CSV table of N, CA and C in Angstrom, one decimal:
chain,number,residue,atom,x,y,z
A,252,VAL,N,11.8,-15.4,26.5
A,252,VAL,CA,11.0,-14.9,25.4
A,252,VAL,C,11.3,-15.9,24.3
A,253,THR,N,10.2,-16.4,23.7
A,253,THR,CA,10.4,-17.3,22.5
A,253,THR,C,9.8,-16.6,21.3
A,254,PHE,N,10.3,-16.9,20.2
A,254,PHE,CA,9.8,-16.3,18.9
A,254,PHE,C,9.8,-17.4,17.9
A,255,ASP,N,8.6,-17.5,17.2
A,255,ASP,CA,8.5,-18.5,16.2
A,255,ASP,C,9.3,-18.1,14.9
A,256,ARG,N,10.4,-18.7,14.7
A,256,ARG,CA,11.2,-18.3,13.5
A,256,ARG,C,10.5,-18.4,12.2
A,257,ARG,N,9.7,-19.4,12.0
A,257,ARG,CA,8.9,-19.6,10.8
A,257,ARG,C,8.0,-18.5,10.6
A,258,ALA,N,7.3,-18.0,11.7
A,258,ALA,CA,6.3,-16.9,11.6
A,258,ALA,C,7.0,-15.7,11.1
A,259,GLY,N,8.3,-15.5,11.5
A,259,GLY,CA,9.0,-14.3,11.1
A,259,GLY,C,9.1,-14.2,9.6
A,260,VAL,N,9.2,-15.3,9.0
A,260,VAL,CA,9.4,-15.3,7.5
A,260,VAL,C,8.0,-15.5,6.8
A,261,ASP,N,7.2,-16.5,7.3
A,261,ASP,CA,6.0,-16.8,6.6
A,261,ASP,C,4.9,-15.8,6.6
A,262,HIS,N,4.9,-14.9,7.6
A,262,HIS,CA,3.9,-13.9,7.7
A,262,HIS,C,4.4,-12.5,7.2
A,263,SER,N,5.1,-12.6,6.0
A,263,SER,CA,5.6,-11.4,5.4
A,263,SER,C,5.6,-11.6,3.9
A,264,SER,N,5.8,-10.5,3.2
A,264,SER,CA,5.9,-10.5,1.8
A,264,SER,C,7.4,-10.6,1.4
A,265,PHE,N,7.7,-11.1,0.3
A,265,PHE,CA,9.1,-11.2,-0.2
A,265,PHE,C,9.7,-9.8,-0.3
A,266,TRP,N,8.9,-8.8,-0.5
A,266,TRP,CA,9.4,-7.4,-0.6
A,266,TRP,C,9.7,-6.7,0.7
A,267,ASP,N,9.2,-7.3,1.8
A,267,ASP,CA,9.5,-6.7,3.1
A,267,ASP,C,11.0,-6.7,3.4
A,268,VAL,N,11.5,-5.6,3.7
A,268,VAL,CA,13.0,-5.5,4.1
A,268,VAL,C,13.2,-4.7,5.3
A,269,THR,N,12.1,-4.2,5.9
A,269,THR,CA,12.2,-3.4,7.1
A,269,THR,C,11.9,-4.1,8.4
A,270,THR,N,12.8,-4.0,9.3
A,270,THR,CA,12.6,-4.6,10.7
A,270,THR,C,12.2,-3.5,11.6
A,271,GLY,N,11.1,-3.7,12.3
A,271,GLY,CA,10.6,-2.8,13.3
A,271,GLY,C,11.2,-3.2,14.7
A,272,ILE,N,11.6,-2.3,15.5
A,272,ILE,CA,12.2,-2.6,16.8
A,272,ILE,C,11.4,-1.8,17.8
A,273,LYS,N,10.7,-2.5,18.7
A,273,LYS,CA,9.9,-1.9,19.7
A,273,LYS,C,10.6,-1.9,21.0
A,274,ASN,N,10.5,-0.8,21.7
A,274,ASN,CA,11.1,-0.6,23.1
A,274,ASN,C,12.6,-0.3,23.2
A,275,PRO,N,13.1,0.4,22.2
A,275,PRO,CA,14.5,0.8,22.4
A,275,PRO,C,14.6,1.9,23.5
A,276,ALA,N,15.7,1.9,24.1
A,276,ALA,CA,15.9,3.0,25.1
A,276,ALA,C,15.8,4.3,24.5
A,277,VAL,N,15.3,5.3,25.2
A,277,VAL,CA,15.0,6.6,24.6
A,277,VAL,C,16.3,7.3,24.0
A,278,PHE,N,17.4,7.1,24.6
A,278,PHE,CA,18.6,7.7,24.0
A,278,PHE,C,19.5,6.8,23.3
A,279,THR,N,19.0,5.7,22.7
A,279,THR,CA,19.7,4.8,21.9
A,279,THR,C,20.2,5.5,20.6
A,280,PRO,N,21.5,5.6,20.4
A,280,PRO,CA,21.9,6.2,19.1
A,280,PRO,C,21.7,5.3,18.0
A,281,PRO,N,21.4,5.8,16.8
A,281,PRO,CA,21.3,5.0,15.6
A,281,PRO,C,22.5,4.1,15.3
A,282,THR,N,23.7,4.7,15.6
A,282,THR,CA,24.9,3.9,15.4
A,282,THR,C,25.0,2.7,16.2
A,283,LEU,N,24.4,2.6,17.4
A,283,LEU,CA,24.4,1.4,18.2
A,283,LEU,C,23.5,0.4,17.6
A,284,LEU,N,22.3,0.8,17.1
A,284,LEU,CA,21.5,-0.2,16.4
A,284,LEU,C,22.1,-0.8,15.2
A,285,ARG,N,22.8,0.1,14.4
A,285,ARG,CA,23.5,-0.4,13.2
A,285,ARG,C,24.6,-1.4,13.6
A,286,GLN,N,25.3,-1.1,14.6
A,286,GLN,CA,26.4,-1.9,15.0
A,286,GLN,C,25.9,-3.3,15.5
A,287,VAL,N,24.8,-3.3,16.3
A,287,VAL,CA,24.2,-4.5,16.8
A,287,VAL,C,23.6,-5.4,15.7
A,288,PHE,N,23.0,-4.8,14.8
A,288,PHE,CA,22.2,-5.5,13.7
A,288,PHE,C,23.0,-5.8,12.5
A,289,GLN,N,24.2,-5.2,12.3
A,289,GLN,CA,25.0,-5.4,11.1
A,289,GLN,C,25.4,-6.8,10.8
A,290,ASP,N,25.5,-7.6,11.8
A,290,ASP,CA,25.9,-9.0,11.6
A,290,ASP,C,24.9,-9.8,10.8
A,291,PHE,N,23.6,-9.3,10.7
A,291,PHE,CA,22.6,-10.0,9.9
A,291,PHE,C,22.5,-9.6,8.5
A,292,GLY,N,23.3,-8.5,8.1
A,292,GLY,CA,23.3,-8.1,6.7
A,292,GLY,C,23.5,-6.6,6.6
A,293,PHE,N,23.6,-6.1,5.3
A,293,PHE,CA,23.8,-4.7,5.1
A,293,PHE,C,22.5,-3.9,5.4
A,294,ILE,N,22.7,-2.8,6.1
A,294,ILE,CA,21.5,-2.0,6.5
A,294,ILE,C,21.6,-0.7,5.7
A,295,ASP,N,20.5,-0.5,4.9
A,295,ASP,CA,20.4,0.6,4.1
A,295,ASP,C,20.1,1.9,4.9
A,296,GLU,N,19.2,1.8,5.9
A,296,GLU,CA,18.7,3.0,6.6
A,296,GLU,C,18.3,2.6,8.0
A,297,VAL,N,18.6,3.6,8.9
A,297,VAL,CA,18.1,3.5,10.3
A,297,VAL,C,17.3,4.7,10.6
A,298,LYS,N,16.0,4.4,11.1
A,298,LYS,CA,15.1,5.5,11.4
A,298,LYS,C,14.8,5.4,12.9
A,299,MET,N,15.1,6.3,13.7
A,299,MET,CA,14.8,6.3,15.1
A,299,MET,C,13.6,7.1,15.5
A,300,GLN,N,12.7,6.5,16.3
A,300,GLN,CA,11.6,7.3,16.9
A,300,GLN,C,11.5,6.8,18.3
A,301,ALA,N,12.6,6.8,19.0
A,301,ALA,CA,12.7,6.3,20.3
A,301,ALA,C,11.7,7.0,21.3
A,302,ASP,N,11.5,8.3,21.0
A,302,ASP,CA,10.5,9.0,21.9
A,302,ASP,C,9.1,8.4,21.8
A,303,LYS,N,8.8,7.7,20.7
A,303,LYS,CA,7.6,7.0,20.5
A,303,LYS,C,7.7,5.5,20.8
A,304,GLY,N,8.9,5.0,21.1
A,304,GLY,CA,9.1,3.7,21.5
A,304,GLY,C,9.4,2.7,20.4
A,305,PHE,N,9.9,3.2,19.3
A,305,PHE,CA,10.3,2.3,18.2
A,305,PHE,C,11.3,2.8,17.3
A,306,ALA,N,11.9,1.9,16.5
A,306,ALA,CA,12.9,2.3,15.5
A,306,ALA,C,12.7,1.3,14.3
A,307,PHE,N,13.3,1.7,13.2
A,307,PHE,CA,13.2,0.9,12.0
A,307,PHE,C,14.5,0.8,11.3
A,308,LEU,N,14.8,-0.5,10.9
A,308,LEU,CA,16.0,-0.7,10.1
A,308,LEU,C,15.6,-1.3,8.8
A,309,ARG,N,16.1,-0.7,7.7
A,309,ARG,CA,15.8,-1.2,6.4
A,309,ARG,C,17.0,-1.9,5.9
A,310,PHE,N,16.9,-3.2,5.7
A,310,PHE,CA,17.9,-4.1,5.2
A,310,PHE,C,17.9,-4.1,3.7
A,311,ASN,N,19.0,-4.7,3.1
A,311,ASN,CA,19.1,-4.8,1.6
A,311,ASN,C,18.4,-6.0,1.1
A,312,SER,N,17.9,-6.9,2.0
A,312,SER,CA,17.2,-8.0,1.5
A,312,SER,C,16.2,-8.5,2.5
A,313,HIS,N,15.2,-9.2,2.0
A,313,HIS,CA,14.2,-9.8,2.9
A,313,HIS,C,14.8,-10.9,3.8
A,314,GLU,N,15.7,-11.7,3.3
A,314,GLU,CA,16.3,-12.7,4.1
A,314,GLU,C,17.1,-12.1,5.3
A,315,ASN,N,17.8,-11.0,5.0
A,315,ASN,CA,18.6,-10.4,6.1
A,315,ASN,C,17.7,-9.8,7.2
A,316,ALA,N,16.6,-9.2,6.7
A,316,ALA,CA,15.6,-8.6,7.7
A,316,ALA,C,15.0,-9.7,8.5
A,317,ALA,N,14.6,-10.9,7.9
A,317,ALA,CA,14.0,-12.0,8.6
A,317,ALA,C,15.0,-12.6,9.6
A,318,ARG,N,16.3,-12.7,9.2
A,318,ARG,CA,17.3,-13.2,10.2
A,318,ARG,C,17.5,-12.2,11.3
A,319,ALA,N,17.4,-10.9,11.1
A,319,ALA,CA,17.5,-10.0,12.2
A,319,ALA,C,16.4,-10.1,13.2
A,320,ILE,N,15.2,-10.2,12.6
A,320,ILE,CA,14.0,-10.3,13.5
A,320,ILE,C,14.1,-11.5,14.3
A,321,CYS,N,14.4,-12.7,13.7
A,321,CYS,CA,14.5,-13.9,14.5
A,321,CYS,C,15.7,-13.9,15.5
A,322,GLY,N,16.8,-13.3,15.1
A,322,GLY,CA,18.0,-13.3,15.9
A,322,GLY,C,18.0,-12.3,17.1
A,323,MET,N,17.2,-11.2,16.9
A,323,MET,CA,17.3,-10.2,18.0
A,323,MET,C,16.1,-10.0,18.8
A,324,HIS,N,15.0,-10.7,18.4
A,324,HIS,CA,13.7,-10.6,19.2
A,324,HIS,C,14.0,-11.0,20.7
A,325,GLY,N,13.7,-10.1,21.6
A,325,GLY,CA,13.8,-10.5,23.0
A,325,GLY,C,15.2,-10.2,23.6
A,326,LYS,N,16.1,-9.8,22.8
A,326,LYS,CA,17.5,-9.5,23.2
A,326,LYS,C,17.6,-8.1,23.9
A,327,ILE,N,18.6,-7.9,24.7
A,327,ILE,CA,18.8,-6.7,25.4
A,327,ILE,C,19.7,-5.8,24.6
A,328,ILE,N,19.2,-4.6,24.3
A,328,ILE,CA,20.0,-3.6,23.6
A,328,ILE,C,20.1,-2.4,24.5
A,329,GLY,N,21.3,-2.0,25.0
A,329,GLY,CA,21.4,-1.0,26.0
A,329,GLY,C,20.9,-1.5,27.3
A,330,SER,N,19.8,-1.0,27.7
A,330,SER,CA,19.2,-1.4,29.0
A,330,SER,C,17.8,-2.1,28.9
A,331,ARG,N,17.4,-2.3,27.7
A,331,ARG,CA,16.0,-2.8,27.5
A,331,ARG,C,15.9,-4.0,26.6
A,332,SER,N,15.0,-4.9,26.8
A,332,SER,CA,14.7,-6.0,26.0
A,332,SER,C,13.8,-5.5,24.8
A,333,VAL,N,14.2,-5.8,23.6
A,333,VAL,CA,13.5,-5.2,22.4
A,333,VAL,C,12.7,-6.3,21.8
A,334,LYS,N,11.6,-5.9,21.1
A,334,LYS,CA,10.7,-6.8,20.4
A,334,LYS,C,10.9,-6.4,18.9
A,335,CYS,N,11.2,-7.4,18.1
A,335,CYS,CA,11.5,-7.2,16.7
A,335,CYS,C,10.4,-7.8,15.8
A,336,SER,N,9.9,-7.1,14.8
A,336,SER,CA,8.9,-7.6,13.9
A,336,SER,C,9.1,-6.9,12.6
A,337,TRP,N,8.2,-7.2,11.6
A,337,TRP,CA,8.2,-6.5,10.3
A,337,TRP,C,7.8,-5.1,10.5
A,338,GLY,N,8.5,-4.2,9.9
A,338,GLY,CA,8.1,-2.8,9.9
A,338,GLY,C,7.3,-2.5,8.7
A,339,LYS,N,6.6,-1.4,8.7
A,339,LYS,CA,5.7,-1.0,7.6
A,339,LYS,C,6.5,-0.1,6.7
A,340,GLU,N,6.5,-0.4,5.4
A,340,GLU,CA,7.1,0.5,4.4
A,340,GLU,C,6.1,1.7,4.1
A,341,LYS,N,6.7,2.9,4.0
A,341,LYS,CA,5.8,4.0,3.7
A,341,LYS,C,6.1,4.5,2.2
A,342,SER,N,6.7,3.6,1.5
A,342,SER,CA,7.1,3.9,0.1
A,342,SER,C,5.9,3.9,-0.9
A,343,GLY,N,4.8,3.4,-0.4
A,343,GLY,CA,3.6,3.4,-1.3
A,343,GLY,C,3.3,2.0,-1.9
A,344,LEU,N,2.1,1.8,-2.3
A,344,LEU,CA,1.6,0.6,-2.9
A,344,LEU,C,2.4,0.3,-4.1
A,345,GLY,N,2.9,-0.9,-4.2
A,345,GLY,CA,3.6,-1.4,-5.4
A,345,GLY,C,5.0,-0.9,-5.5
A,346,MET,N,5.5,-0.3,-4.5
A,346,MET,CA,6.9,0.1,-4.5
A,346,MET,C,7.8,-1.0,-4.0
A,347,MET,N,8.9,-1.2,-4.5
A,347,MET,CA,9.8,-2.2,-4.1
A,347,MET,C,11.1,-1.6,-3.6
A,348,PRO,N,11.9,-2.4,-2.8
A,348,PRO,CA,13.1,-1.9,-2.3
A,348,PRO,C,14.1,-1.6,-3.4
A,349,PRO,N,15.0,-0.7,-3.2
A,349,PRO,CA,16.0,-0.4,-4.3
A,349,PRO,C,16.8,-1.7,-4.6
A,350,GLY,N,17.1,-1.8,-5.9
A,350,GLY,CA,17.9,-3.0,-6.3
A,350,GLY,C,17.2,-4.2,-6.5
A,351,MET,N,15.9,-4.3,-6.2
A,351,MET,CA,15.1,-5.5,-6.5
A,351,MET,C,14.7,-5.6,-7.9
A,352,PRO,N,14.7,-6.8,-8.5
A,352,PRO,CA,14.2,-6.9,-9.9
A,352,PRO,C,12.7,-6.7,-10.0
A,353,VAL,N,12.3,-6.1,-11.1
A,353,VAL,CA,10.9,-5.9,-11.3
A,353,VAL,C,10.3,-7.1,-11.9
A,354,PRO,N,9.2,-7.7,-11.2
A,354,PRO,CA,8.7,-8.9,-11.7
A,354,PRO,C,7.9,-8.7,-13.0
A,355,PRO,N,7.9,-9.6,-14.0
A,355,PRO,CA,7.2,-9.4,-15.2
A,355,PRO,C,5.7,-9.4,-15.0
A,356,LEU,N,5.0,-8.7,-15.8
A,356,LEU,CA,3.5,-8.6,-15.6
A,356,LEU,C,2.9,-9.2,-16.8
A,357,ILE,N,1.8,-10.0,-16.6
A,357,ILE,CA,1.1,-10.6,-17.6
A,357,ILE,C,0.3,-9.6,-18.4
A,358,GLY,N,0.3,-9.7,-19.7
A,358,GLY,CA,-0.4,-8.8,-20.6
A,358,GLY,C,0.1,-7.4,-20.8
A,359,VAL,N,1.4,-7.2,-20.3
A,359,VAL,CA,2.0,-5.9,-20.5
A,359,VAL,C,3.2,-6.1,-21.4
A,360,PRO,N,3.4,-5.1,-22.3
A,360,PRO,CA,4.5,-5.3,-23.2
A,360,PRO,C,5.8,-5.7,-22.5
A,361,GLY,N,6.4,-6.7,-23.1
A,361,GLY,CA,7.6,-7.3,-22.5
A,361,GLY,C,7.3,-8.2,-21.3
A,362,GLY,N,6.1,-8.6,-21.2
A,362,GLY,CA,5.6,-9.4,-20.0
A,362,GLY,C,6.0,-10.8,-20.1
A,363,MET,N,5.2,-11.6,-19.5
A,363,MET,CA,5.4,-13.1,-19.4
A,363,MET,C,5.3,-13.7,-20.8
A,364,PRO,N,6.0,-14.8,-21.0
A,364,PRO,CA,5.9,-15.5,-22.3
A,364,PRO,C,4.5,-16.0,-22.4
A,365,GLY,N,4.0,-16.0,-23.6
A,365,GLY,CA,2.6,-16.4,-23.9
A,365,GLY,C,1.6,-15.3,-23.6
A,366,SER,N,2.1,-14.1,-23.3
A,366,SER,CA,1.1,-13.0,-22.9
A,366,SER,C,0.6,-12.3,-24.2
A,367,GLY,N,1.2,-12.7,-25.4
A,367,GLY,CA,0.8,-12.1,-26.6
A,367,GLY,C,1.6,-10.9,-27.0
A,368,PHE,N,2.6,-10.5,-26.2
A,368,PHE,CA,3.4,-9.4,-26.5
A,368,PHE,C,4.9,-9.9,-26.7
A,369,PRO,N,5.6,-9.3,-27.7
A,369,PRO,CA,7.0,-9.8,-27.9
A,369,PRO,C,7.8,-9.3,-26.7
A,370,ALA,N,8.9,-10.1,-26.5
A,370,ALA,CA,9.8,-9.8,-25.3
A,370,ALA,C,10.4,-8.4,-25.3
A,371,GLY,N,10.6,-7.8,-26.5
A,371,GLY,CA,11.2,-6.5,-26.6
A,371,GLY,C,10.2,-5.4,-26.5
A,372,GLY,N,9.0,-5.7,-26.3
A,372,GLY,CA,8.0,-4.6,-26.2
A,372,GLY,C,6.9,-4.8,-27.3
A,373,LEU,N,6.0,-3.9,-27.3
A,373,LEU,CA,4.9,-3.9,-28.3
A,373,LEU,C,5.4,-3.6,-29.7
A,374,ALA,N,5.1,-4.4,-30.6
A,374,ALA,CA,5.4,-4.1,-32.0
A,374,ALA,C,4.5,-3.1,-32.6
A,375,PRO,N,4.9,-2.3,-33.6
A,375,PRO,CA,4.0,-1.3,-34.2
A,375,PRO,C,2.7,-2.0,-34.7
A,376,PHE,N,1.6,-1.4,-34.4
A,376,PHE,CA,0.3,-1.9,-34.7
A,376,PHE,C,0.0,-1.5,-36.2
A,377,PRO,N,-0.3,-2.6,-37.0
A,377,PRO,CA,-0.6,-2.2,-38.4
A,377,PRO,C,-2.0,-1.7,-38.5
A,378,PHE,N,-2.2,-0.5,-38.8
A,378,PHE,CA,-3.5,0.1,-39.0
A,378,PHE,C,-4.0,-0.3,-40.4
A,379,PRO,N,-5.3,-0.6,-40.5
A,379,PRO,CA,-5.8,-0.9,-41.8
A,379,PRO,C,-5.9,0.4,-42.7
A,380,PRO,N,-5.7,0.3,-44.0
A,380,PRO,CA,-5.8,1.5,-44.8
A,380,PRO,C,-7.2,2.1,-44.8
A,381,ARG,N,-7.4,3.4,-45.0
A,381,ARG,CA,-8.7,4.1,-44.9
A,381,ARG,C,-9.2,4.2,-46.3
């Protein structure tokens, strides 16, 4: 089984930190997955849905998740060859993994330089006298 290592990184968002694992054995304990994948980086969470044929590992960084996908795709875990890919986050649109810095927004108080707002936030608006 071959896996394009560049595709594992290039076809994802910087915020993706979840690795999807397809085809784990039905009785694979979460501790085994954590043990097998921990060499790729710190794992925040393991979610097993082996009865449906998949599991998810949420890493602490995009790079660690990408290394896990590239390093474990096609490998045998327990008695089965697994397929690794990017998992889908259910945290909602615009949500980022814990510990990630919030990117600055243009036109928002404290946003990008040149946005027209001071770095410390919006200054009091001087209302004209009535």
